[in-house]
């Protein structure tokens, strides 16, 4: 069997046409137009459900964390209330607009604004106003913290800017949400957390984690050889599946990969490894329940490396044999983005495991650095206006799919129209 | 080694004292930054010496609970963890930093699961 025929047996072809997408060049304007960005803000980011974290960040009643949602120009606080409900609020005091909760995270039954000591219960209700008698008939019921629509799916906390969302989270996620539910998420309690502020459009960031075509060239030393091989030298994907604006992308892994002979530290650290996966710091013993889920490696391919499950628009969940991680992209301006990556790992319990994980952290940091710093060069190139379009190949189908659905949202009169066309 | 460096590392690891001033970082982010700012000659020397001492270091550190390492043991352990960073330069990039990557940059390792961090 020649190599092209063998490749055809491994990687599904014609992903773009099968998804009903066009095959022509795509416009650069959504990446560089301030007007388009403002439409994304109003039509997409203020109407779609956005992921702000996981429920493990609020493990107990009273646990909270704060965050700034740049695209809404809004500071928020996410709380597990005393009646055990996960709820986001505008982190804004109804008195004169000061931020109420200043800590990044913590646990509290009440929050006190430090400006004039107004106090709120952790379910948002106003508890007390100092010198209330000197106000003029304050409607205390209307002076609680203002809630933000909040729903949880599979441990992921989603928020929606619409006071009464046109579409609930279950309907928003649709078949994607059903398919990826019931996963035995591993190591949810502990994670490695990376962050960067990049001079690039949020879609340039998302695109960087949406195809594997770049891996042999951008990552020659770090992972080039784990995601490509002689039979698949350009790292074509195994498959791609689409449900409305959401999707799944299965990537190719080289089953023959072994650390190079002179990678002494890598060999020493992984001398007792049983993952068979150089990306994974975890061992596979606790992983089988998670990997047995039918949504993961749907083709049951021996060449499977990992799945990228995308909850449109900004949550990328990566499911690999070693566990899961996520990328979240937070637009700040047309060419500025805050990017977060969180890798869920077990807490190391021995010195040897610490070294293994340190090696894992060091390697991921190099890979992410290669990916995200490249986005600033891409953005500069797009803004140079040397070209009005970009060329996308079949393995870059996720980028085309994302652009298609972003465009639908920015043009749709309602969320229902955006989702159902 | 001068007298004031005595006790910086546990007895038996005096040969590594020369690395303490430069290579001990308390978080993965600090250790990444230290390696990125080091010369390839320094990285290679550190790597070679530390690789040969790793087994002894891990055995020594393994005698203590990770969340309560005595100060000299913690320092020794942080040297050991820095070897992971040195390995990126020696085994992958063959230069101090990733090819075509800017430095400095805004990518931060904000949090790890490292119990001694």
XYZ file of C-alpha atoms in Angstrom:
538
model
C 0.000 0.000 0.000
C 1.514 3.353 -0.908
C 1.624 6.118 1.672
C -1.193 8.261 0.230
C -3.569 5.297 0.223
C -2.564 4.416 3.756
C -3.136 8.021 4.830
C -6.608 7.986 3.261
C -7.424 5.013 5.456
C -6.386 6.934 8.581
C -7.578 10.494 7.975
C -11.068 11.406 6.753
C -10.788 13.662 3.707
C -13.035 16.384 2.356
C -13.959 17.680 5.809
C -14.734 21.173 4.543
C -17.236 20.243 1.847
C -18.817 17.605 4.100
C -19.477 20.354 6.644
C -21.263 22.373 3.979
C -18.607 25.088 4.032
C -17.164 26.876 1.018
C -13.626 26.213 -0.168
C -12.598 29.663 -1.391
C -10.230 32.104 0.333
C -11.683 33.761 3.463
C -11.726 37.466 4.308
C -9.142 39.036 6.637
C -11.572 41.767 7.706
C -13.009 39.916 10.725
C -9.450 39.846 12.121
C -8.641 43.536 11.653
C -11.792 45.603 11.343
C -12.682 47.630 14.471
C -16.271 47.826 13.208
C -16.488 44.071 12.894
C -15.082 43.712 16.403
C -17.787 45.996 17.795
C -20.424 43.863 16.090
C -18.832 40.758 17.623
C -19.017 42.437 21.005
C -22.725 43.260 20.753
C -24.039 40.408 18.642
C -21.808 37.499 19.668
C -20.183 38.072 23.040
C -23.195 39.772 24.610
C -25.564 37.030 23.387
C -23.620 33.738 23.502
C -22.890 31.690 26.616
C -19.251 32.171 27.693
C -17.215 29.916 29.985
C -15.664 31.610 33.019
C -14.224 28.605 34.807
C -15.074 25.351 36.504
C -17.137 24.567 39.591
C -14.026 23.277 41.402
C -13.019 26.938 41.692
C -15.997 27.369 44.040
C -15.792 24.110 46.011
C -17.714 25.110 49.166
C -20.665 27.266 50.099
C -19.343 30.817 50.154
C -16.400 30.103 47.821
C -15.957 32.825 45.232
C -13.615 34.111 42.567
C -13.496 37.418 40.732
C -12.758 38.112 37.130
C -12.925 40.899 34.591
C -14.866 40.177 31.427
C -13.049 42.623 29.194
C -15.429 42.312 26.233
C -18.287 43.407 28.519
C -16.141 45.997 30.346
C -17.421 44.291 33.452
C -15.912 43.048 36.697
C -17.742 39.966 37.964
C -17.754 37.751 41.017
C -18.719 34.082 40.784
C -20.020 32.588 44.033
C -21.279 29.307 45.422
C -24.065 30.750 47.533
C -25.025 29.577 51.005
C -27.897 27.650 49.396
C -25.346 25.869 47.147
C -26.079 27.590 43.877
C -23.291 28.714 41.524
C -24.118 32.291 40.564
C -22.253 35.145 38.898
C -22.885 38.786 39.815
C -21.757 42.146 38.561
C -19.030 42.978 41.048
C -20.492 46.446 41.406
C -21.947 48.184 44.433
C -25.449 49.593 43.825
C -24.614 52.551 46.053
C -22.117 54.392 43.838
C -20.585 51.784 41.578
C -17.468 50.745 43.448
C -16.155 47.199 43.098
C -17.378 45.177 46.047
C -15.097 42.117 46.140
C -11.429 42.923 45.756
C -9.868 39.519 46.446
C -9.130 37.165 43.535
C -10.685 34.256 45.388
C -11.776 33.275 48.836
C -14.696 32.208 50.978
C -17.263 34.461 52.605
C -20.824 34.423 53.809
C -21.093 38.156 53.156
C -19.333 40.746 51.017
C -18.658 44.267 52.189
C -17.969 47.138 49.821
C -14.929 48.932 51.231
C -16.116 52.361 50.073
C -19.004 52.875 52.544
C -19.314 49.404 54.094
C -22.525 48.330 52.377
C -22.888 44.614 53.104
C -24.345 41.891 50.862
C -25.168 38.249 51.506
C -23.307 35.837 49.231
C -26.553 35.287 47.300
C -26.438 38.955 46.358
C -29.178 40.261 48.674
C -28.431 43.526 50.429
C -27.763 42.894 54.112
C -27.181 46.317 55.511
C -26.553 50.004 54.791
C -24.581 52.033 57.353
C -26.578 55.068 58.470
C -29.548 53.943 56.439
C -31.707 56.543 58.179
C -29.908 59.313 56.328
C -30.938 57.978 52.865
C -34.203 58.743 51.106
C -36.448 55.670 50.966
C -33.870 53.322 49.444
C -35.522 50.294 47.837
C -33.356 47.688 49.560
C -34.741 44.834 47.465
C -33.511 46.566 44.317
C -30.097 47.227 45.864
C -28.657 43.747 45.919
C -25.742 42.704 43.734
C -27.031 42.448 40.179
C -27.034 38.800 39.068
C -25.665 37.593 35.739
C -27.372 34.655 33.987
C -25.342 31.612 35.062
C -25.613 27.934 34.142
C -23.338 24.935 34.613
C -22.638 22.177 32.091
C -20.313 19.294 32.985
C -18.672 21.388 35.669
C -18.037 24.322 33.322
C -19.555 27.607 34.514
C -21.161 29.627 31.721
C -22.454 33.180 31.898
C -24.626 35.212 29.537
C -24.775 38.984 29.238
C -28.470 39.019 28.414
C -30.529 39.618 31.569
C -32.925 36.934 30.348
C -30.990 34.873 27.786
C -32.881 34.261 24.567
C -31.654 30.666 24.627
C -30.724 28.564 27.655
C -27.358 26.826 27.901
C -28.740 23.364 27.085
C -30.302 24.569 23.871
C -27.222 26.661 23.069
C -24.885 23.658 23.349
C -27.366 21.340 21.631
C -26.044 18.037 20.338
C -22.479 18.987 21.296
C -23.577 19.303 24.918
C -25.339 15.942 24.882
C -22.430 14.189 23.194
C -19.798 15.378 25.649
C -21.881 14.979 28.781
C -21.190 12.280 31.333
C -17.433 12.392 30.867
C -15.477 11.324 33.926
C -13.368 14.491 34.029
C -10.058 13.619 35.681
C -7.980 15.763 38.041
C -10.483 18.589 38.143
C -9.178 19.820 41.512
C -5.610 20.657 40.499
C -4.276 22.388 37.454
C -1.458 24.179 35.729
C -2.575 27.630 34.697
C -0.979 29.738 31.963
C -1.918 33.220 30.861
C -0.744 35.813 28.345
C -1.862 39.127 26.878
C -1.260 39.078 23.147
C -1.406 41.757 20.490
C -3.663 39.678 18.280
C -7.342 39.254 17.489
C -9.042 36.560 19.570
C -9.656 34.482 16.440
C -5.942 34.476 15.588
C -5.425 32.934 19.038
C -8.257 30.450 18.593
C -6.985 29.572 15.117
C -3.535 28.789 16.558
C -5.136 25.967 18.544
C -7.471 24.829 15.779
C -5.247 22.977 13.340
C -2.251 20.636 13.415
C -0.870 21.629 9.998
C 1.478 24.037 11.846
C 2.917 21.495 14.232
C 5.808 20.063 12.188
C 6.962 23.621 11.329
C 6.358 25.721 14.479
C 7.163 22.940 16.936
C 10.039 21.051 15.300
C 11.811 20.309 18.582
C 8.969 20.148 21.100
C 6.186 18.065 19.533
C 6.832 17.943 15.779
C 7.554 14.242 15.920
C 4.643 13.333 18.174
C 1.937 14.700 15.849
C 3.413 13.716 12.470
C 5.111 10.706 10.954
C 6.299 9.395 7.617
C 2.798 8.315 6.682
C 1.304 11.664 7.773
C 4.163 14.171 7.461
C 1.903 17.252 7.482
C -0.134 16.159 10.473
C -3.541 15.901 8.782
C -6.414 15.454 11.248
C -8.149 12.146 11.737
C -11.611 13.671 11.517
C -13.802 16.685 12.281
C -17.443 16.746 13.405
C -19.785 19.730 13.605
C -22.953 20.520 15.540
C -24.191 24.028 14.796
C -21.431 26.427 15.871
C -19.741 23.781 18.062
C -17.365 21.098 16.870
C -14.865 18.325 17.524
C -11.508 17.832 15.847
C -9.558 14.581 16.257
C -5.832 14.898 15.772
C -3.222 12.457 14.576
C -0.518 11.084 16.854
C 2.577 9.187 15.887
C 2.256 5.817 17.652
C 5.943 5.123 17.043
C 7.139 8.189 18.943
C 9.886 7.567 21.494
C 12.120 10.124 23.217
C 15.350 10.717 21.288
C 18.377 8.725 22.490
C 20.080 11.788 23.943
C 17.001 13.088 25.834
C 18.449 11.932 29.151
C 16.265 13.959 31.502
C 13.116 13.017 29.616
C 14.113 9.352 29.888
C 14.976 9.571 33.543
C 11.759 11.369 34.455
C 9.610 8.948 32.523
C 11.536 5.777 33.407
C 8.451 4.473 35.184
C 5.856 6.019 32.954
C 2.855 4.062 31.807
C 1.013 6.672 29.807
C 2.726 5.985 26.516
C 2.108 9.666 25.929
C 4.904 12.176 26.157
C 2.406 15.003 26.680
C 0.859 13.426 29.732
C 2.091 13.857 33.265
C -0.626 11.643 34.694
C -0.589 7.867 34.765
C -3.259 5.916 32.944
C -4.577 3.870 35.859
C -7.322 6.367 36.680
C -7.856 7.356 33.087
C -9.719 4.435 31.608
C -13.181 5.543 32.741
C -12.556 8.918 31.193
C -11.161 7.490 27.961
C -13.985 4.975 27.629
C -16.464 7.767 26.949
C -17.812 7.306 23.389
C -17.249 10.965 22.445
C -13.489 10.585 22.954
C -11.488 9.204 20.007
C -14.766 8.572 18.135
C -13.058 6.637 15.323
C -11.255 4.452 17.886
C -8.144 5.097 15.836
C -4.764 3.787 16.952
C -3.354 7.011 15.509
C -5.456 9.196 17.810
C -3.529 11.863 19.730
C -6.277 14.023 21.211
C -9.673 15.580 20.588
C -10.330 19.288 20.532
C -13.927 19.870 21.619
C -14.965 23.454 20.951
C -17.891 25.026 22.752
C -18.329 28.055 20.485
C -17.135 30.713 20.693
C -14.256 30.677 23.141
C -13.885 27.375 25.008
C -11.534 24.745 23.592
C -11.503 21.555 25.640
C -8.619 19.269 24.741
C -9.116 15.609 25.636
C -5.941 13.545 25.527
C -4.900 10.146 26.889
C -3.187 11.943 29.786
C -6.201 14.037 30.792
C -7.888 17.238 29.691
C -7.032 20.885 29.384
C -8.763 23.993 28.103
C -7.986 27.187 26.259
C -10.153 30.253 26.791
C -9.851 33.368 24.654
C -10.960 36.729 26.035
C -11.159 39.523 23.465
C -9.996 42.919 24.728
C -9.894 44.877 21.470
C -9.733 44.049 17.785
C -6.038 43.246 18.144
C -5.632 42.465 21.831
C -6.579 39.213 23.601
C -6.130 37.647 26.990
C -5.534 33.946 26.657
C -5.881 31.377 29.438
C -4.836 27.736 29.346
C -5.550 25.342 32.180
C -4.145 21.803 32.260
C -5.734 19.465 34.770
C -3.115 17.273 36.422
C -2.818 15.212 39.582
C -0.998 16.785 42.524
C 2.429 15.144 42.636
C 3.032 13.162 45.811
C 6.702 12.213 45.519
C 9.895 14.023 44.570
C 10.073 11.941 41.414
C 6.523 12.882 40.396
C 7.357 16.534 41.024
C 10.255 16.260 38.603
C 8.045 14.549 36.022
C 5.473 17.278 36.306
C 8.105 20.000 36.197
C 9.305 18.517 32.924
C 5.718 18.449 31.688
C 5.210 22.085 32.705
C 8.489 23.111 31.083
C 7.596 21.392 27.824
C 4.058 22.777 27.698
C 5.375 26.261 28.389
C 7.709 25.974 25.393
C 4.924 24.713 23.118
C 2.486 27.403 24.217
C 5.156 30.061 23.855
C 5.785 28.933 20.288
C 2.048 29.025 19.550
C 0.916 32.233 21.134
C 3.852 34.491 20.360
C 3.460 33.535 16.703
C -0.029 35.056 16.806
C 1.397 38.577 17.184
C 3.388 38.156 13.987
C 0.269 36.861 12.243
C -1.781 39.831 13.424
C 0.840 42.302 12.173
C 0.805 40.548 8.814
C -2.980 40.651 8.572
C -3.023 44.338 9.508
C -0.361 45.107 6.893
C -3.146 44.652 4.327
C -0.792 42.994 1.892
C -3.675 40.592 1.286
C -7.418 40.811 1.739
C -7.941 37.071 2.093
C -6.294 34.018 3.579
C -6.017 30.547 2.111
C -7.318 27.609 4.121
C -6.722 23.940 3.420
C -8.991 21.068 4.417
C -7.139 20.447 7.702
C -7.858 24.069 8.652
C -11.592 23.445 8.487
C -12.111 24.532 12.107
C -10.987 28.060 11.253
C -13.428 28.245 8.362
C -16.208 26.810 10.519
C -15.533 29.328 13.272
C -15.493 32.291 10.861
C -18.711 31.080 9.276
C -20.524 30.944 12.605
C -19.068 34.172 13.966
C -20.375 35.850 10.864
C -23.786 34.321 11.336
C -23.971 35.639 14.889
C -22.860 39.146 14.009
C -25.530 39.318 11.309
C -28.381 37.434 12.968
C -31.314 39.380 14.360
C -31.839 36.817 17.125
C -29.899 34.060 18.862
C -32.330 31.526 17.525
C -31.607 32.714 14.000
C -27.847 32.575 14.675
C -28.104 29.016 15.945
C -30.563 27.630 13.454
C -29.929 29.712 10.362
C 33.334 27.706 48.909
C 33.389 30.417 51.513
C 32.046 29.855 54.975
C 28.735 31.644 54.503
C 27.538 29.100 51.940
C 27.820 26.279 54.477
C 24.434 24.859 55.304
C 22.837 26.124 52.092
C 22.567 22.543 50.879
C 22.381 19.298 52.862
C 25.696 17.590 53.742
C 26.987 15.521 50.831
C 25.809 17.964 48.155
C 28.531 20.605 48.581
C 29.611 20.024 44.981
C 26.381 21.751 43.861
C 26.833 24.915 45.954
C 28.195 26.852 42.989
C 24.767 26.566 41.300
C 22.719 27.887 44.214
C 23.072 31.639 43.568
C 21.887 31.398 39.960
C 19.683 28.341 39.581
C 17.378 28.250 42.611
C 13.935 29.567 41.693
C 10.900 29.062 43.924
C 8.286 28.618 41.162
C 8.209 27.047 37.715
C 7.824 30.549 36.265
C 11.013 31.695 38.016
C 12.909 28.598 36.900
C 11.725 29.128 33.305
C 12.887 32.722 33.417
C 16.276 31.788 34.904
C 16.973 29.290 32.127
C 15.769 31.688 29.412
C 18.272 34.294 30.664
C 21.211 31.854 30.961
C 23.990 31.267 28.464
C 24.132 27.923 26.711
C 27.509 27.205 28.327
C 26.055 27.723 31.808
C 22.998 25.654 30.968
C 25.102 22.774 29.635
C 27.411 22.715 32.665
C 24.460 22.775 35.072
C 22.680 20.076 33.076
C 25.684 17.747 32.976
C 26.463 18.004 36.671
C 22.842 17.806 37.810
C 21.959 14.873 35.597
C 24.709 12.827 37.243
C 23.459 13.808 40.727
C 19.708 13.413 40.128
C 19.342 9.927 41.523
C 21.075 10.910 44.770
C 19.044 14.114 45.041
C 15.704 12.402 44.517
C 16.648 9.722 47.075
C 17.649 12.376 49.606
C 14.568 14.564 49.096
C 12.376 11.465 49.224
C 13.240 11.028 52.929
C 11.204 14.125 53.851
C 7.517 15.002 53.508
C 7.175 17.237 50.446
C 5.129 19.864 52.250
C 7.706 20.241 55.019
C 11.152 20.132 53.397
C 13.874 21.659 55.567
C 15.295 24.790 53.934
C 18.543 23.224 52.605
C 16.604 20.230 51.215
C 14.079 22.543 49.555
C 16.950 24.447 47.957
C 18.449 21.203 46.702
C 15.053 20.129 45.360
C 14.613 23.398 43.508
C 17.981 22.836 41.864
C 16.718 19.432 40.784
C 13.527 20.915 39.337
C 15.593 23.469 37.423
C 17.122 20.541 35.566
C 13.786 20.127 33.772
C 14.189 23.636 32.430
C 17.827 23.058 31.470
C 16.701 19.939 29.598
C 14.437 22.019 27.336
C 17.473 23.969 26.141
C 19.856 21.016 25.907
C 17.599 18.242 24.674
C 15.054 20.110 22.568
C 16.144 23.520 21.346
C 19.958 23.168 21.466
C 19.900 26.846 22.426
C 18.708 28.653 25.580
C 15.243 29.514 24.256
C 12.678 28.189 21.798
C 13.492 28.951 18.193
C 11.741 32.055 16.780
C 10.205 32.964 20.134
C 10.539 36.492 21.478
C 12.060 37.282 24.847
C 10.876 38.807 27.036
C 7.238 37.895 26.364
C 3.953 37.937 28.268
C 3.391 34.176 28.665
C 3.240 33.332 32.369
C 3.092 30.066 34.265
C 0.676 31.484 36.808
C 0.066 28.352 38.879
C 1.244 24.749 39.064
C 0.363 21.773 41.252
C 3.881 21.766 42.749
C 3.443 21.220 46.510
C 6.617 23.065 47.483
C 5.892 26.203 45.417
